[in-house]
Short mmCIF file of C-alpha atoms and ligand atoms in Angstrom, two decimals:
data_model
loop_
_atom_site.label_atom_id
_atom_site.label_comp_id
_atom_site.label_asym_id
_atom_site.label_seq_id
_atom_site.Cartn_x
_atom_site.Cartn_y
_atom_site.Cartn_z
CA UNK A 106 -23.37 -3.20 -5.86
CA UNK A 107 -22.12 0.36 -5.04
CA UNK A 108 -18.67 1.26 -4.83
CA UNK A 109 -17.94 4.63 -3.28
CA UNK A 110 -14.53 6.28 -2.05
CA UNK A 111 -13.52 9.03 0.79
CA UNK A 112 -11.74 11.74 -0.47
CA UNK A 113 -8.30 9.64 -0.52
CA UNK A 114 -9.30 7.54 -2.77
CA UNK A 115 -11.86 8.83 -5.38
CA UNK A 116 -10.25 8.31 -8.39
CA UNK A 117 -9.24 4.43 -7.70
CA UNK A 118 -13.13 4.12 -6.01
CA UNK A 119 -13.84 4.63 -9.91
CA UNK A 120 -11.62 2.32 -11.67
CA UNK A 121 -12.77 -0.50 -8.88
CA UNK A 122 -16.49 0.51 -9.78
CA UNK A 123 -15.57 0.15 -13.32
CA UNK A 124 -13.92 -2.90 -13.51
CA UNK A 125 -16.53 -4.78 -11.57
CA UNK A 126 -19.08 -2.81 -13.43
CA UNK A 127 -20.69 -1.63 -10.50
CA UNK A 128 -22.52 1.55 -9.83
CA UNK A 129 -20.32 4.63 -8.81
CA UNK A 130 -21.69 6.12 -5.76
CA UNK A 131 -21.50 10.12 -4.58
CA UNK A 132 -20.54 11.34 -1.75
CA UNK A 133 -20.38 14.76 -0.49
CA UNK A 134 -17.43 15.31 1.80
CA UNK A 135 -16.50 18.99 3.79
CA UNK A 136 -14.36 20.27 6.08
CA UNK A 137 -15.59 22.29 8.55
CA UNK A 138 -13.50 25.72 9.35
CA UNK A 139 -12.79 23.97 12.77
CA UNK A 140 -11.32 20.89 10.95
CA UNK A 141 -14.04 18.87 11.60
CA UNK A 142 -15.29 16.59 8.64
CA UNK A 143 -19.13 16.20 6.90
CA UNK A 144 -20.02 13.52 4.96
CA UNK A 145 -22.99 12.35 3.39
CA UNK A 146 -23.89 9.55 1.36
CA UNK A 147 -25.82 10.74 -1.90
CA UNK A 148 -27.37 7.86 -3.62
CA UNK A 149 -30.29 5.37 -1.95
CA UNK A 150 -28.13 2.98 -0.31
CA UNK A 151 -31.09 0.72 1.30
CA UNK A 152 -30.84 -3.13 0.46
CA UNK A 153 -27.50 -2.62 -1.53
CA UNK A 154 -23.93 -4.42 -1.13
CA UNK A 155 -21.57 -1.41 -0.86
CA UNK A 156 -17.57 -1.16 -0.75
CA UNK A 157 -15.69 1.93 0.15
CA UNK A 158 -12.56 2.38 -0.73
CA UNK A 159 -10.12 4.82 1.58
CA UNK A 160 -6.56 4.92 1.68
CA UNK A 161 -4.81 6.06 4.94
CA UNK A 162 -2.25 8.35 3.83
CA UNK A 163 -0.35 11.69 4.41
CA UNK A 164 -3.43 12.72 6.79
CA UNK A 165 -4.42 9.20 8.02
CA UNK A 166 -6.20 10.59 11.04
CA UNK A 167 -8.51 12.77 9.05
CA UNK A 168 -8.43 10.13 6.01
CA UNK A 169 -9.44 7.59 9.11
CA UNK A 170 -12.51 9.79 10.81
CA UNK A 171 -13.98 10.20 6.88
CA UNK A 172 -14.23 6.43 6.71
CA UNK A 173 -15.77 5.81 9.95
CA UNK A 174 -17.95 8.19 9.35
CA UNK A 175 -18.72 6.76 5.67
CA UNK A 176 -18.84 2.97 7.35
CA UNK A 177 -21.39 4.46 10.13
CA UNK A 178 -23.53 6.28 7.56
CA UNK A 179 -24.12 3.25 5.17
CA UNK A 180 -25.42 0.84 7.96
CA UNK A 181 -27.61 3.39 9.08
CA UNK A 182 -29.14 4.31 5.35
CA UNK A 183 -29.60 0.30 5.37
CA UNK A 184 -27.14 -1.45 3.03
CA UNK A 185 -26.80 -4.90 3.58
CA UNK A 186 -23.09 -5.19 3.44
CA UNK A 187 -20.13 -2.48 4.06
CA UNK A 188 -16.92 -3.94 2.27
CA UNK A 189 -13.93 -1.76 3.34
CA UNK A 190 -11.32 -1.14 1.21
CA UNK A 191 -8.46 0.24 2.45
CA UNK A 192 -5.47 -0.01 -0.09
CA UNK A 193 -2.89 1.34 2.20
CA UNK A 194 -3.72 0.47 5.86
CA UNK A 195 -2.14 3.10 8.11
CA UNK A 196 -1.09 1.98 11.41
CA UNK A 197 -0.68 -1.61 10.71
CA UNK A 198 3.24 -0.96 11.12
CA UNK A 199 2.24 -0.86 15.14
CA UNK A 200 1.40 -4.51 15.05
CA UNK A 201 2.88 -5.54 18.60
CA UNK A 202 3.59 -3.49 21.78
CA UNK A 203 7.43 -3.26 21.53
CA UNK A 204 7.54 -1.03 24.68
CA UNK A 205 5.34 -1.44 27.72
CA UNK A 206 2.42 0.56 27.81
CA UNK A 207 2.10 1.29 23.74
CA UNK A 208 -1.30 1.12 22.23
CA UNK A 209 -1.25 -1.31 19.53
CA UNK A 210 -2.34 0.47 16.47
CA UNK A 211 -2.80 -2.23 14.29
CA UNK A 212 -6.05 -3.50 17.08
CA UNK A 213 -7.45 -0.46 17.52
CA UNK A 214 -8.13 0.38 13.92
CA UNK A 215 -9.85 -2.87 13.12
CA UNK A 216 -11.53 -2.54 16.00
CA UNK A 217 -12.67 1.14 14.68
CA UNK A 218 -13.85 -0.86 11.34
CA UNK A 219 -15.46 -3.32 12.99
CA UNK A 220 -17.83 -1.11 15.41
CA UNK A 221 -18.36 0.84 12.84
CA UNK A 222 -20.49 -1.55 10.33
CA UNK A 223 -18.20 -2.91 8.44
CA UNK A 224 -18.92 -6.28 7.41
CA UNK A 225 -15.61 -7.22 5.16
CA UNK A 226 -12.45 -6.01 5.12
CA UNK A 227 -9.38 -5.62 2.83
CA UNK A 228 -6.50 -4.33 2.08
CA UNK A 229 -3.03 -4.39 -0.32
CA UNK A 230 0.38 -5.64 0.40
CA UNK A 231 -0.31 -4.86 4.32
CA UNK A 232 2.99 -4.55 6.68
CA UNK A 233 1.93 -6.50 9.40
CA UNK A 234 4.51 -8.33 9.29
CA UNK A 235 4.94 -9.77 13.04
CA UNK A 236 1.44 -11.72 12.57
CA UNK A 237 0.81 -14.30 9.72
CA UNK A 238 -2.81 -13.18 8.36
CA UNK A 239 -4.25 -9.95 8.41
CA UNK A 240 -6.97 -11.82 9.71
CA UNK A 241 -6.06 -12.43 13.00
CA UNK A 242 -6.16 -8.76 13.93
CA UNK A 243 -10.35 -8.88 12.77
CA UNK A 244 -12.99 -10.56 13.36
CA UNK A 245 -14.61 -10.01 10.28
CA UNK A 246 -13.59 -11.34 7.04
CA UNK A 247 -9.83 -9.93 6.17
CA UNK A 248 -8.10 -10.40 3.44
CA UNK A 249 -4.67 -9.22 2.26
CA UNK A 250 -4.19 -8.52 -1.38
CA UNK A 251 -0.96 -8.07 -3.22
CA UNK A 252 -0.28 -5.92 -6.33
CA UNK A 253 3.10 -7.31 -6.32
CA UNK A 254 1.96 -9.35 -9.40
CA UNK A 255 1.15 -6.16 -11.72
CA UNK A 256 4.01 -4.43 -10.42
CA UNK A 257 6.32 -7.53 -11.73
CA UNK A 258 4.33 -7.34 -15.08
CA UNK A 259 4.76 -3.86 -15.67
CA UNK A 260 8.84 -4.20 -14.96
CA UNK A 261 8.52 -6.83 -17.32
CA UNK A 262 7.09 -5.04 -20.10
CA UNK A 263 8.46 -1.36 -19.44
CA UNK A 264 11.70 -1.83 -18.23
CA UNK A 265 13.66 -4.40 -20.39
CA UNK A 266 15.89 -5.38 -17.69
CA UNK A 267 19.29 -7.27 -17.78
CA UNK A 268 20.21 -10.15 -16.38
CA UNK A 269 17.83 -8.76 -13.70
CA UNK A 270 17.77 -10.13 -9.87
CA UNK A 271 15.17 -8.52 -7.45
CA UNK A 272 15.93 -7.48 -4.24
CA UNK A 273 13.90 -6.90 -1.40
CA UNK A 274 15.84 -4.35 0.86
CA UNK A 275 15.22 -6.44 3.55
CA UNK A 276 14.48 -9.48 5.19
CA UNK A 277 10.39 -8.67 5.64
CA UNK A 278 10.36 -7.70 1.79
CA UNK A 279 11.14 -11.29 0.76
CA UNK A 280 7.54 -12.10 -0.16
CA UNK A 281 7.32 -9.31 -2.71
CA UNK A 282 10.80 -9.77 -4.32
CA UNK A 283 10.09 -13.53 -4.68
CA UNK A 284 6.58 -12.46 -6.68
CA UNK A 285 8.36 -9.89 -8.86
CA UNK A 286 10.69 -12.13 -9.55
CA UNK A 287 8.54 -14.63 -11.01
CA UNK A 288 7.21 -12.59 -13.12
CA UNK A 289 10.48 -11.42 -14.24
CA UNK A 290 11.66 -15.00 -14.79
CA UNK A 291 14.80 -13.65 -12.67
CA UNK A 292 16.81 -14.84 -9.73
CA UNK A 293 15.72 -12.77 -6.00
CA UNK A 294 17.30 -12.11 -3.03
CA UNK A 295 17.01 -9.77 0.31
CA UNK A 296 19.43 -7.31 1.55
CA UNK A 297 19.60 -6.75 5.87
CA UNK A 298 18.71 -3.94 7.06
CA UNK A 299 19.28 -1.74 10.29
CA UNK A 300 17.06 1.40 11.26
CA UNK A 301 19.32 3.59 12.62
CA UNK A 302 16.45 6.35 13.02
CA UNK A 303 13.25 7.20 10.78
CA UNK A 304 15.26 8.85 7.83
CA UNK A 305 18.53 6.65 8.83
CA UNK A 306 19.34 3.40 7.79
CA UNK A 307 22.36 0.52 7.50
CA UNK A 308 22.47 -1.78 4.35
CA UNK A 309 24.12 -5.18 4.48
CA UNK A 310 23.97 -6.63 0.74
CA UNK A 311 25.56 -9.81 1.07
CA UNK A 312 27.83 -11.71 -1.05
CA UNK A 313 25.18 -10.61 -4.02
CA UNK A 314 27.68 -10.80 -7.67
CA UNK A 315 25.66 -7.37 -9.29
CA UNK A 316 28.22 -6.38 -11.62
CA UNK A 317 26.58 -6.01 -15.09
CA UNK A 318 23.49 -6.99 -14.06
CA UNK A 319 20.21 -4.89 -13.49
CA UNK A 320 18.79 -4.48 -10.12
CA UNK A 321 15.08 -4.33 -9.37
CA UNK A 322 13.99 -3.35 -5.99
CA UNK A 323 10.45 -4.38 -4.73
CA UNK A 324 9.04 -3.01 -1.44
CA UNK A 325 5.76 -2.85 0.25
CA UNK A 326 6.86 1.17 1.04
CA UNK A 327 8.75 3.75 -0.43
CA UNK A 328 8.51 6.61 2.25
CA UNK A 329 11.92 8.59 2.60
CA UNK A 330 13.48 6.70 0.19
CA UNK A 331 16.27 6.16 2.11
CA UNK A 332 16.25 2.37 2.22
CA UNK A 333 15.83 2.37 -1.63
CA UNK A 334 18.74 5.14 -1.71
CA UNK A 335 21.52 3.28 -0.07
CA UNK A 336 20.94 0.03 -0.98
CA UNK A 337 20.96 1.70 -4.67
CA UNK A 338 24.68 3.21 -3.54
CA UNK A 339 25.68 0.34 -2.82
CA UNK A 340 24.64 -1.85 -5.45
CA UNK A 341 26.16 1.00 -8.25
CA UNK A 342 29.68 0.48 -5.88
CA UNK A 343 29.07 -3.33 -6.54
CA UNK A 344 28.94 -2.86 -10.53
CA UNK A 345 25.69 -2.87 -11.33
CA UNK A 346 24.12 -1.90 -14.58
CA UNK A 347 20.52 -0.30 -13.58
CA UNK A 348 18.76 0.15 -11.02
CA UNK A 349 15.05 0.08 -10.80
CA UNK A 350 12.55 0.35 -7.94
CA UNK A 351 9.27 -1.09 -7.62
CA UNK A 352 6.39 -0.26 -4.30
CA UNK A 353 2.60 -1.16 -3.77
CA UNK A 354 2.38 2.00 -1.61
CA UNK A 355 4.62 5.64 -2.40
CA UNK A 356 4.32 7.59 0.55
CA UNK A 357 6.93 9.85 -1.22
CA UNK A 358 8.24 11.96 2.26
CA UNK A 359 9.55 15.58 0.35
CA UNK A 360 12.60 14.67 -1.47
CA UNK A 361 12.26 10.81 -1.34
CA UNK A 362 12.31 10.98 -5.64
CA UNK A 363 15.32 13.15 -5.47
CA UNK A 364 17.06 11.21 -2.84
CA UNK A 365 16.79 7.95 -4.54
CA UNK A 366 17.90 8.88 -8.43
CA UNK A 367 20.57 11.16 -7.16
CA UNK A 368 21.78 7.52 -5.81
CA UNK A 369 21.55 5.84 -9.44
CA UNK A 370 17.81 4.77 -9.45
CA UNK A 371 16.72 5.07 -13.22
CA UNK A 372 13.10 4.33 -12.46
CA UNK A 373 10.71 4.25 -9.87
CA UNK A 374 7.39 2.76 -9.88
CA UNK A 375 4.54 2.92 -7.34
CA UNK A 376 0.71 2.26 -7.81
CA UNK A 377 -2.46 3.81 -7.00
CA UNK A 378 -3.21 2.69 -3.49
CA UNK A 379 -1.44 6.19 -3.04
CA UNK A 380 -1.84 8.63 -6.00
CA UNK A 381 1.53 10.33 -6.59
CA UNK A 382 3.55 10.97 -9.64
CA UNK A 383 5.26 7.46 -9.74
CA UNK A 384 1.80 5.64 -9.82
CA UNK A 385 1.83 3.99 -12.88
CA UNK A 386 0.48 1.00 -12.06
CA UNK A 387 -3.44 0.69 -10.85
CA UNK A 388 -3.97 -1.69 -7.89
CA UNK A 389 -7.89 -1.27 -8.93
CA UNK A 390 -8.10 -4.93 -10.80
CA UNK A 391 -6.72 -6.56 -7.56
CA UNK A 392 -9.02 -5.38 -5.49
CA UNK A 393 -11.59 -5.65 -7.87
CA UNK A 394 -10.63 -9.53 -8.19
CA UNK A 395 -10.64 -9.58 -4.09
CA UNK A 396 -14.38 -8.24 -3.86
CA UNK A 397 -15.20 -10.79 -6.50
CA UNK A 398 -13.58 -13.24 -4.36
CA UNK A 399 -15.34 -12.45 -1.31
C1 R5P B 105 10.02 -1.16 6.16
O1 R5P B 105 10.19 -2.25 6.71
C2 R5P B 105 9.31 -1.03 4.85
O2 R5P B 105 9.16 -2.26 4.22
C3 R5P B 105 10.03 -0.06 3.94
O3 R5P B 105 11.30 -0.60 3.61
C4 R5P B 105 10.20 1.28 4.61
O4 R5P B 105 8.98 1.74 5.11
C5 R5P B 105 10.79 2.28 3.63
O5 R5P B 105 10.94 3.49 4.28
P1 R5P B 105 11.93 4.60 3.73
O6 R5P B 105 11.57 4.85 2.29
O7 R5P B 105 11.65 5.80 4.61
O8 R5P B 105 13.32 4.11 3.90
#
């Protein structure tokens, strides 16, 4: 097996190679002066599994055209399988057409994948939230992994919390809070939440007793920070001791850090699937584990 990654995602391509043991394939990826991208596939690919790993961040078009172009290249060098990897899965968030004539995103991509060559798909702690399984939107096999698990174990072992509940911010985020939670031995709950506009939103905590206790926040996102921020406002009004955040994917908009521990957030705590300076925790096992389990 081969496991190579677009320019997102080189780094994590390498601890995913490495903890299957797998070889670490080269690519060599440009951009032309009229923003157009190269790539090319540098090691014999014929008659070889391969998985790619890309996430769709901060540029997702461009991030998006590298992997197709990736996908394409490796079924035409000949290897037998494409497994895509795609930790954070732009456009799934466009799941549904909530106004008449919208493309829906979410279709389109997987149709990209598909017509592209690849044969598998997955990806981490998706937000597709109004469909059960990621699965439904391919036709290949799809699988949704979750590093909600290694985020809960690193809160347990780095952030000696008290008398900890987790909170998802809210409603959609109860899956994740519940998982962090076990790990953390701790009590959960969700706040409600109303978008007001992109960098807007309205926090509803619920009868939630928070004084003297620590609050750990686990989302699938952190992008603006603003949901963390004033649900973090309010929980300090509501007495509690600390407040910690937890995210598979930190988009990190400019200023989302700031915003967030100006509000009373003592630690914030992201993985991989999106390299920034909160990513402490590596998402590579789980997807190693989810190739394994293909
Ligand atoms: C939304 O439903 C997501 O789960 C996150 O809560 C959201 O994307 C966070 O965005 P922001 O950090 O901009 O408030």
């Amino acid at each position: 097996m081969i496991v190579l990654g677009g320019s997102a995602s080189s780094d994590l391509a390498w601890k995913v190679a490495k903890e299957l043991n797998a070889k670490h394939g080269e690519v060599e990826i440009k951009k032309f002066p009229d923003g157009e991208k190269y790539v090319r596939v540098v090691d014999e690919v014929k008659g070889e599994p391969v998985v790619v790993v890309q996430s769709l961040y901060r540029t997702p078009d461009e991030y998006l055209v590298e992997l197709l172009l990736l996908v394409d290249a490796l079924r035409d060098l000949g290897a037998t399988t494409i497994t895509g990897v795609v930790p954070y899965l732009a456009y799934a968030r466009q799941d549904a057409r909530f106004k008449p004539g919208e493309a829906i995103s979410s279709l389109t991509v997987a149709k990209l994948f598909e017509s592209a060559g690849m044969t598998s798909f997955l990806t981490v702690d998706t937000h597709l939230h109004r469909l059960e399984s990621v699965s439904k939107v391919f036709h290949i096999p799809a699988h949704n992994l979750s590093s909600m698990p290694l985020l809960g174990r690193y809160a347990l072992e780095n952030l000696n919390a008290k008398k900890p509940v987790v909170v998802g911010p809210d409603e959609e985020a109860e899956p994740w809070a519940a998982t962090v939670a076990k790990e953390l031995d701790a009590d959960h709950t969700v706040f409600r939440k109303k978008r007001v506009s992109s960098t807007k939103v309205e926090i509803d905590t619920g009868d939630l007793e928070m004084k003297g206790r620590d609050i750990v926040f686990a989302d699938d996102i952190i992008s603006t920070g603003g949901t963390i921020a004033e649900s973090a406002k309010l929980c300090e009004k509501k007495g509690a001791r600390m407040i910690y955040a937890l995210c598979s994917h930190p988009i990190l908009a400019e200023g989302a850090v700031e915003r967030m521990t100006e509000a009373g957030v003592r630690k914030i705590v992201g993985t991989d699937s999106i390299p920034s300076p909160i990513s402490k925790v590596s998402c590579a096992p789980v997807i190693a584990d989810g190739i394994r389990r293909l």
